Structure formats: structure tokens, C-alpha cells
Short mmCIF file of C-alpha atoms in Angstrom, two decimals:
data_model
loop_
_atom_site.label_atom_id
_atom_site.label_comp_id
_atom_site.label_asym_id
_atom_site.label_seq_id
_atom_site.Cartn_x
_atom_site.Cartn_y
_atom_site.Cartn_z
CA UNK A 186 31.43 9.64 -21.34
CA UNK A 187 31.57 13.03 -21.64
CA UNK A 188 34.48 14.52 -20.24
CA UNK A 189 31.38 17.06 -19.22
CA UNK A 190 28.77 14.30 -17.35
CA UNK A 191 31.68 13.50 -16.25
CA UNK A 192 33.07 16.52 -14.47
CA UNK A 193 29.14 17.06 -13.04
CA UNK A 194 29.11 13.75 -11.96
CA UNK A 195 31.97 13.86 -9.56
CA UNK A 196 30.97 17.79 -8.29
CA UNK A 197 27.40 16.10 -7.56
CA UNK A 198 29.14 13.20 -5.21
CA UNK A 199 30.97 15.78 -3.21
CA UNK A 200 28.35 17.42 -2.89
CA UNK A 201 26.75 14.99 -1.54
CA UNK A 202 29.09 13.76 0.95
CA UNK A 203 29.05 17.46 1.98
CA UNK A 204 25.41 17.36 2.66
CA UNK A 205 26.22 12.83 4.25
CA UNK A 206 28.23 15.21 7.44
CA UNK A 207 26.03 18.37 7.90
CA UNK A 208 22.20 16.25 8.34
CA UNK A 209 24.22 15.04 11.03
CA UNK A 210 26.01 17.51 12.42
CA UNK A 211 24.26 19.84 14.85
CA UNK A 212 26.77 22.82 13.83
CA UNK A 213 30.06 23.07 11.18
CA UNK A 214 32.31 24.47 9.63
CA UNK A 215 33.92 24.61 6.57
CA UNK A 216 37.30 23.33 8.44
CA UNK A 217 35.49 20.24 10.58
CA UNK A 218 33.66 19.87 7.06
CA UNK A 219 36.75 19.16 4.80
CA UNK A 220 37.56 17.11 7.27
CA UNK A 221 35.00 14.78 7.39
CA UNK A 222 34.44 14.67 3.51
CA UNK A 223 38.07 14.72 3.19
CA UNK A 224 37.50 17.40 0.63
CA UNK A 225 40.36 19.67 -0.27
CA UNK A 226 39.33 23.26 1.97
CA UNK A 227 38.55 24.71 -1.49
CA UNK A 228 35.52 22.63 -2.73
CA UNK A 229 33.45 22.80 0.41
CA UNK A 230 34.40 26.14 0.21
CA UNK A 231 32.97 26.66 -2.36
CA UNK A 232 29.54 23.81 -1.82
CA UNK A 233 28.95 25.63 1.40
CA UNK A 234 28.59 28.22 -0.15
CA UNK A 235 26.39 27.89 -3.02
CA UNK A 236 24.17 25.80 -0.35
CA UNK A 237 24.85 28.72 2.14
CA UNK A 238 22.81 31.02 -1.52
CA UNK A 239 20.59 29.01 -1.63
CA UNK A 240 18.80 28.40 1.96
CA UNK A 241 19.80 25.32 3.16
CA UNK A 242 22.11 25.94 5.62
CA UNK A 243 21.96 29.19 7.91
CA UNK A 244 25.43 30.77 8.90
CA UNK A 245 24.67 31.16 13.09
CA UNK A 246 28.25 32.51 14.23
CA UNK A 247 32.18 32.44 14.45
CA UNK A 248 33.98 29.52 16.16
CA UNK A 249 35.71 31.76 19.61
CA UNK A 250 39.50 31.86 19.04
CA UNK A 251 42.38 34.08 20.12
CA UNK A 252 44.46 33.46 17.53
CA UNK A 253 43.38 34.12 14.15
CA UNK A 254 40.28 35.51 11.91
CA UNK A 255 37.75 33.51 13.96
CA UNK A 256 35.58 30.32 11.83
CA UNK A 257 32.04 30.51 10.71
CA UNK A 258 29.55 28.62 12.24
CA UNK A 259 27.00 27.05 10.06
CA UNK A 260 23.89 25.39 10.86
CA UNK A 261 21.59 22.79 8.61
CA UNK A 262 18.32 24.21 8.17
CA UNK A 263 15.44 21.33 8.17
CA UNK A 264 13.36 23.63 6.53
CA UNK A 265 14.50 24.50 3.94
CA UNK A 266 12.98 21.66 1.64
CA UNK A 267 9.73 19.05 3.02
CA UNK A 268 10.32 16.04 1.32
CA UNK A 269 6.88 13.66 1.30
CA UNK A 270 7.02 10.24 0.44
CA UNK A 271 4.20 8.24 -0.94
CA UNK A 272 2.70 5.04 -0.90
CA UNK A 273 -0.40 2.96 -1.54
CA UNK A 274 -1.10 -0.42 -0.01
CA UNK A 275 -4.00 -2.40 1.44
CA UNK A 276 -5.71 -4.07 4.60
CA UNK A 277 -7.87 -6.82 3.52
CA UNK A 278 -10.23 -5.65 0.60
CA UNK A 279 -8.95 -2.01 1.90
CA UNK A 280 -6.43 0.38 -0.21
CA UNK A 281 -4.77 3.40 1.21
CA UNK A 282 -2.31 5.91 0.21
CA UNK A 283 0.01 6.69 3.45
CA UNK A 284 2.20 9.33 3.67
CA UNK A 285 5.04 10.94 5.61
CA UNK A 286 5.98 14.30 5.24
CA UNK A 287 9.86 15.17 6.50
CA UNK A 288 12.04 18.12 7.00
CA UNK A 289 15.61 17.31 5.76
CA UNK A 290 17.15 15.52 9.08
CA UNK A 291 14.26 12.79 8.85
CA UNK A 292 12.18 14.36 11.48
CA UNK A 293 8.47 13.83 10.58
CA UNK A 294 6.46 16.32 9.86
CA UNK A 295 3.04 14.95 9.04
CA UNK A 296 2.02 11.69 8.00
CA UNK A 297 -1.41 10.40 7.53
CA UNK A 298 -3.09 7.71 5.74
CA UNK A 299 -6.07 8.31 3.23
CA UNK A 300 -8.64 5.27 2.69
CA UNK A 301 -9.57 4.88 -1.18
CA UNK A 302 -11.70 2.23 -2.59
CA UNK A 303 -8.92 2.52 -5.59
CA UNK A 304 -5.94 3.70 -6.37
CA UNK A 305 -5.01 5.88 -9.56
CA UNK A 306 -3.23 8.37 -10.78
CA UNK A 307 -6.51 11.53 -10.29
CA UNK A 308 -6.12 9.34 -5.87
CA UNK A 309 -2.48 11.16 -6.29
CA UNK A 310 -3.16 14.08 -7.61
CA UNK A 311 -6.13 14.82 -4.99
CA UNK A 312 -3.82 13.78 -1.48
CA UNK A 313 -0.67 15.90 -3.30
CA UNK A 314 -3.06 19.18 -4.57
CA UNK A 315 -4.14 19.00 -0.94
CA UNK A 316 -0.32 18.30 0.62
CA UNK A 317 1.08 21.59 -1.21
CA UNK A 318 -2.11 23.84 -0.29
CA UNK A 319 -1.17 23.19 3.59
CA UNK A 320 2.97 23.18 2.70
CA UNK A 321 4.59 24.37 0.21
CA UNK A 322 7.58 24.33 1.75
CA UNK A 323 7.22 20.82 -0.11
CA UNK A 324 9.89 20.25 -2.96
CA UNK A 325 10.41 16.78 -3.71
CA UNK A 326 8.21 13.11 -3.32
CA UNK A 327 9.31 10.14 -3.51
CA UNK A 328 6.89 7.40 -4.16
CA UNK A 329 6.40 3.91 -3.49
CA UNK A 330 5.05 1.33 -5.72
CA UNK A 331 4.21 -2.27 -5.32
CA UNK A 332 5.29 -2.68 -8.72
CA UNK A 333 7.97 -1.99 -11.26
CA UNK A 334 8.32 0.93 -13.72
CA UNK A 335 9.58 0.95 -17.25
CA UNK A 336 10.13 4.16 -19.21
CA UNK A 337 8.78 6.20 -16.30
CA UNK A 338 5.24 4.09 -16.99
CA UNK A 339 4.03 1.14 -14.01
CA UNK A 340 4.22 -2.36 -14.77
CA UNK A 341 2.89 -5.44 -12.40
CA UNK A 342 1.29 -3.24 -10.30
CA UNK A 343 -0.82 -4.84 -7.30
CA UNK A 344 -2.87 -1.71 -7.61
CA UNK A 345 -3.86 -2.28 -11.42
CA UNK A 346 -5.56 1.09 -11.58
CA UNK A 347 -2.11 1.80 -11.80
CA UNK A 348 -0.62 0.14 -14.39
CA UNK A 349 0.43 1.58 -17.64
CA UNK A 350 0.66 4.48 -15.94
CA UNK A 351 3.35 7.50 -15.80
CA UNK A 352 2.69 8.86 -13.02
CA UNK A 353 5.91 10.83 -11.60
CA UNK A 354 5.45 12.13 -15.67
CA UNK A 355 2.13 13.66 -15.50
CA UNK A 356 2.18 14.50 -11.49
CA UNK A 357 5.73 16.76 -12.24
CA UNK A 358 3.07 18.60 -15.06
CA UNK A 359 0.68 19.53 -12.40
CA UNK A 360 3.16 20.18 -9.88
CA UNK A 361 5.95 22.16 -8.81
CA UNK A 362 7.95 19.44 -7.29
CA UNK A 363 10.75 16.85 -8.45
CA UNK A 364 9.25 13.47 -8.45
CA UNK A 365 10.77 10.49 -7.57
CA UNK A 366 9.28 6.32 -8.04
CA UNK A 367 10.88 3.56 -7.01
CA UNK A 368 9.64 -0.56 -6.16
CA UNK A 369 8.52 -1.13 -2.85
CA UNK A 370 10.97 -3.83 -2.33
CA UNK A 371 14.51 -1.56 -3.36
CA UNK A 372 13.08 1.54 -1.41
CA UNK A 373 12.54 -1.16 1.68
CA UNK A 374 15.86 -3.20 0.88
CA UNK A 375 16.82 0.90 0.80
CA UNK A 376 16.04 1.75 4.56
CA UNK A 377 17.55 -1.29 6.15
CA UNK A 378 20.89 -0.62 4.59
CA UNK A 379 20.74 2.97 5.77
CA UNK A 380 19.69 1.39 8.79
CA UNK A 381 22.27 -0.61 9.30
CA UNK A 382 24.95 1.40 7.92
CA UNK A 383 24.21 3.86 10.46
CA UNK A 384 24.67 1.14 13.11
CA UNK A 385 28.03 0.72 11.73
CA UNK A 386 27.39 -2.42 9.66
CA UNK A 387 27.06 -1.67 6.03
CA UNK A 388 27.06 -4.80 4.65
CA UNK A 389 28.46 -5.01 0.30
CA UNK A 390 25.42 -7.31 -0.94
CA UNK A 391 21.93 -7.12 0.47
CA UNK A 392 19.01 -7.99 -0.01
CA UNK A 393 15.24 -8.36 0.99
CA UNK A 394 12.88 -11.18 -0.04
CA UNK A 395 8.83 -10.87 1.09
CA UNK A 396 5.67 -12.32 0.94
CA UNK A 397 3.45 -10.19 1.24
CA UNK A 398 0.03 -11.37 2.74
CA UNK A 399 -1.98 -11.71 -0.57
CA UNK A 400 0.92 -11.68 -3.36
CA UNK A 401 3.33 -13.60 -4.50
CA UNK A 402 7.78 -12.94 -3.90
CA UNK A 403 9.41 -10.21 -3.92
CA UNK A 404 12.95 -8.69 -3.46
CA UNK A 405 15.32 -5.96 -3.45
CA UNK A 406 19.13 -5.42 -3.59
CA UNK A 407 22.09 -3.20 -2.44
CA UNK A 408 24.97 -3.72 -3.81
CA UNK A 409 27.81 -1.22 -2.00
CA UNK A 410 25.31 1.04 -1.17
CA UNK A 411 23.10 1.09 -4.17
CA UNK A 412 19.99 -0.06 -5.82
CA UNK A 413 20.71 -2.30 -8.09
CA UNK A 414 17.23 -2.10 -11.03
CA UNK A 415 19.05 -3.84 -13.74
CA UNK A 416 18.23 -2.86 -17.70
CA UNK A 417 14.84 -2.90 -17.25
CA UNK A 418 14.06 -2.06 -13.66
CA UNK A 419 13.50 -5.55 -13.44
CA UNK A 420 15.92 -6.63 -11.36
CA UNK A 421 14.98 -8.35 -8.13
CA UNK A 422 11.37 -9.80 -9.87
CA UNK A 423 11.30 -13.14 -8.17
CA UNK A 424 7.97 -13.18 -9.18
CA UNK A 425 9.50 -14.85 -12.69
CA UNK A 426 12.03 -17.74 -11.17
CA UNK A 427 10.96 -20.91 -12.70
CA UNK A 428 10.08 -22.38 -9.13
CA UNK A 429 10.47 -25.97 -8.23
CA UNK A 430 6.92 -26.98 -7.60
CA UNK A 431 4.73 -25.27 -10.26
CA UNK A 432 3.10 -22.08 -9.92
CA UNK A 433 4.14 -19.59 -7.46
CA UNK A 434 1.01 -18.51 -6.44
CA UNK A 435 -0.49 -21.32 -5.91
CA UNK A 436 2.46 -22.63 -3.63
CA UNK A 437 1.45 -19.46 -1.68
CA UNK A 438 -1.89 -20.57 -0.90
CA UNK A 439 -0.51 -24.32 0.05
CA UNK A 440 0.77 -22.32 3.70
CA UNK A 441 3.92 -21.84 5.63
CA UNK A 442 5.48 -25.19 4.36
CA UNK A 443 5.60 -24.58 0.41
CA UNK A 444 6.29 -20.95 1.97
CA UNK A 445 9.65 -22.13 3.27
CA UNK A 446 10.56 -24.23 0.68
CA UNK A 447 10.00 -20.97 -2.37
CA UNK A 448 11.45 -19.07 0.10
CA UNK A 449 14.49 -20.74 -0.04
CA UNK A 450 14.56 -21.16 -3.50
CA UNK A 451 15.04 -17.20 -3.97
CA UNK A 452 17.29 -17.27 -1.68
CA UNK A 453 19.92 -19.93 -3.18
CA UNK A 454 19.00 -18.37 -6.14
CA UNK A 455 20.93 -14.97 -4.50
CA UNK A 456 23.22 -17.21 -2.79
CA UNK A 457 24.58 -18.74 -6.49
CA UNK A 458 23.97 -15.34 -7.87
CA UNK A 459 25.60 -12.62 -5.40
CA UNK A 460 26.42 -14.31 -2.44
CA UNK A 461 25.33 -11.48 -0.40
CA UNK A 462 26.27 -10.54 3.10
CA UNK A 463 22.80 -10.43 4.41
CA UNK A 464 19.05 -11.43 3.50
CA UNK A 465 16.42 -9.39 4.80
CA UNK A 466 13.04 -11.65 5.35
CA UNK A 467 9.74 -9.71 5.27
CA UNK A 468 5.90 -10.09 5.10
CA UNK A 469 2.89 -10.48 7.15
CA UNK A 470 3.52 -14.91 5.27
CA UNK A 471 6.83 -15.10 6.77
CA UNK A 472 7.78 -15.44 10.27
CA UNK A 473 11.42 -15.02 12.75
CA UNK A 474 10.59 -18.75 13.30
CA UNK A 475 11.27 -19.45 9.02
CA UNK A 476 14.51 -18.42 8.93
CA UNK A 477 15.95 -21.52 10.70
CA UNK A 478 13.84 -24.10 8.01
CA UNK A 479 15.01 -21.86 5.31
CA UNK A 480 18.96 -22.16 6.02
CA UNK A 481 18.78 -25.91 6.14
CA UNK A 482 16.60 -26.06 2.84
CA UNK A 483 19.51 -23.38 0.83
CA UNK A 484 21.81 -25.75 2.84
CA UNK A 485 20.59 -28.97 0.58
CA UNK A 486 21.78 -26.22 -3.10
CA UNK A 487 24.48 -24.27 -1.25
CA UNK A 488 27.36 -24.90 0.88
CA UNK A 489 27.48 -23.61 4.11
CA UNK A 490 30.03 -21.23 4.51
CA UNK A 491 28.42 -18.94 1.09
CA UNK A 492 24.83 -18.76 2.92
CA UNK A 493 24.07 -14.88 3.75
CA UNK A 494 22.75 -14.09 7.82
CA UNK A 495 19.63 -14.15 7.79
CA UNK A 496 17.24 -11.94 9.64
CA UNK A 497 13.53 -11.12 9.61
CA UNK A 498 11.90 -8.01 10.21
CA UNK A 499 7.54 -7.37 10.63
CA UNK A 500 7.62 -3.97 10.92
CA UNK A 501 8.55 -2.97 7.03
CA UNK A 502 7.18 0.60 6.97
CA UNK A 503 9.52 1.78 9.30
CA UNK A 504 11.90 0.56 6.76
CA UNK A 505 9.67 1.47 3.44
CA UNK A 506 9.50 5.22 4.18
CA UNK A 507 12.85 5.77 5.51
CA UNK A 508 13.84 3.89 1.88
CA UNK A 509 11.90 6.78 0.51
CA UNK A 510 13.56 9.51 1.96
CA UNK A 511 16.74 8.25 1.67
CA UNK A 512 16.17 8.06 -2.24
CA UNK A 513 15.03 11.39 -2.55
CA UNK A 514 17.92 13.30 -0.04
CA UNK A 515 21.11 10.69 -1.98
CA UNK A 516 19.62 9.62 -5.05
CA UNK A 517 21.92 6.17 -4.01
CA UNK A 518 21.51 4.50 -8.24
CA UNK A 519 24.03 2.83 -9.97
#
């Protein structure tokens, strides 16, 4: 690693620390930010001056003081930029693009869904053209996909019209925004991790395992607060595991008992390889009452003390949106 890249990484890390503090503060001073981040006053001062010049924060007066020079107070400019989160989904045989536009504090500005016959590059282009015309403050677009990507090209996507497409590359040529793209399970996992972190329960390793209606299993991995992608963004593609009882798509169609056995194989595999603290199950083909039977099957292969906390969440869309938003805000990669 070169010295230049190391210096840049430290700078970006420090900026992210400062942003994390000021996002959650109604108002702040340079001294309060330095205390909260552990950064020096000089470093904090440099970062806040840069953010102020860019318009990301604004001066709102001074702290009352009877001794010495009063400290300047700042507030975060939530509308400095907006972030658009968009992902394709389906309801039965119908497909749609769901989108949410957020301010920088995560408040929803607008959200809706656009129903389509098929999801293609043109679907994204048409939607974003309309959104950017209405809201030029959109500076980042965070896209979720039900598949994986390698060199920005989409593969194994259930929205088959996107397979082989360099979606973010083409959109970057068309619109003056920063585009990010992530697998749906990684985004959901990061949204769940962020929610637990906010409540003081951030696990060192968290995995999410899904069985969505009409598809095989999926998974996302968070290690030390970072999305783990693997060598070619293939990490978590548990649909390719060698399932004991046959083809996973056939097993899903055999009903709940078969899904319990297959999910237990996925969870057991993670226990042996990653030993996560928390495993979250989601998707229409799973339910809260399956957690007990899944853990019981895992005990056939894994000693009980190594099993994770096993949870089920039904409403994964809120975590999907939050994950895409936080990905755009924090760049949570290894």
C-alpha cells in the first residue's frame, strides 16, 4: 500500500468519524466534535472548515460564554444533498422499481414505486431522469440488486433484463450523480447491523439468511461493521452451496420442512466458517416459529455453545432502504 493511499484512507476515515458525530447532533462546536471523535482540535478544525466551505454544515451563531472568545456553533445542513435509494422487486408476476429519496439525516423526502412489465437499464434511466428533474439536490444514487456483480456487471439477477449490464457505469455517463450498487442481501444486512448498532448491540459478525418467495436462499455478511464482499463480490451466495438433499430450488418447492433443513445447513455452514454472533432470518418462505426447529437441526452438527443468536424479521424493506442509504453515506466496505 502506498503512502499516498494510506494518507488518503486516514483522511477519509477521519471525515467519516466527524460525519457520524454531526449527523446525530442538533448543533455542535469544534471542541465537542473533537471530544466525541477523539481527533485533535487541529484535525477537527480542518475537516469542519472544509465541510462548512462546501455548505454541508452551516454556522448558527456562538456559544454563550463570559470567559474568552465564544466558540462558534454549527448545524448539519440536511438538504446539502439528497440520496436516492432504488431497487427492483416483484409482487407475484408483477415487477416494479421502489425508490426513496432521503435528506442527509435519513428523513424521507419522497418514496413510491413504479410498476413495470420488465426491469431493464432503461427502467432506471427513465425513473432517474424524472426524479432528478424534480429534485436536482439528488447527488448520490444507491441501487440494490437481487444478484451479484463483478467489475460492475450484474450476474445471476432474478431481474433477468439486468444480467450482463454495467448499470452504474451507464448511469454515470447519463447523469451527474455518484452511483453505488450493492447486492440486496448485503444492503439488508447492513441496514440490520446499523439498527442494532444504534441500540448499542453491534455484533462483531452478523449474517442475514433469506428465503424470498419464488427464489432460493440468499445471504449477506457484516464483519466488524463492514460489508464482506469476497474476491469477486460473490461472498454470501449460499444458493451455490452443495445441499444435502438435492437442488435447492426443488427443495424450496417441497415445503416448510425442507426449507427448515436447508436453512439449518446454511446456518451451520456459517457457524463452522465465520462463527457469527447474530444470524437474522428473513423472507416470505421463513417465519419466526421456524427459528426453534432450525436451531435444533443445527445442534446435530454444531456444539450448542457455538450457535448464534437466531432472529427473524418480517419487514426487511425498511432495513433494505436504510442499508442502501447508509452505504451511500458511510461506504462500509472492507
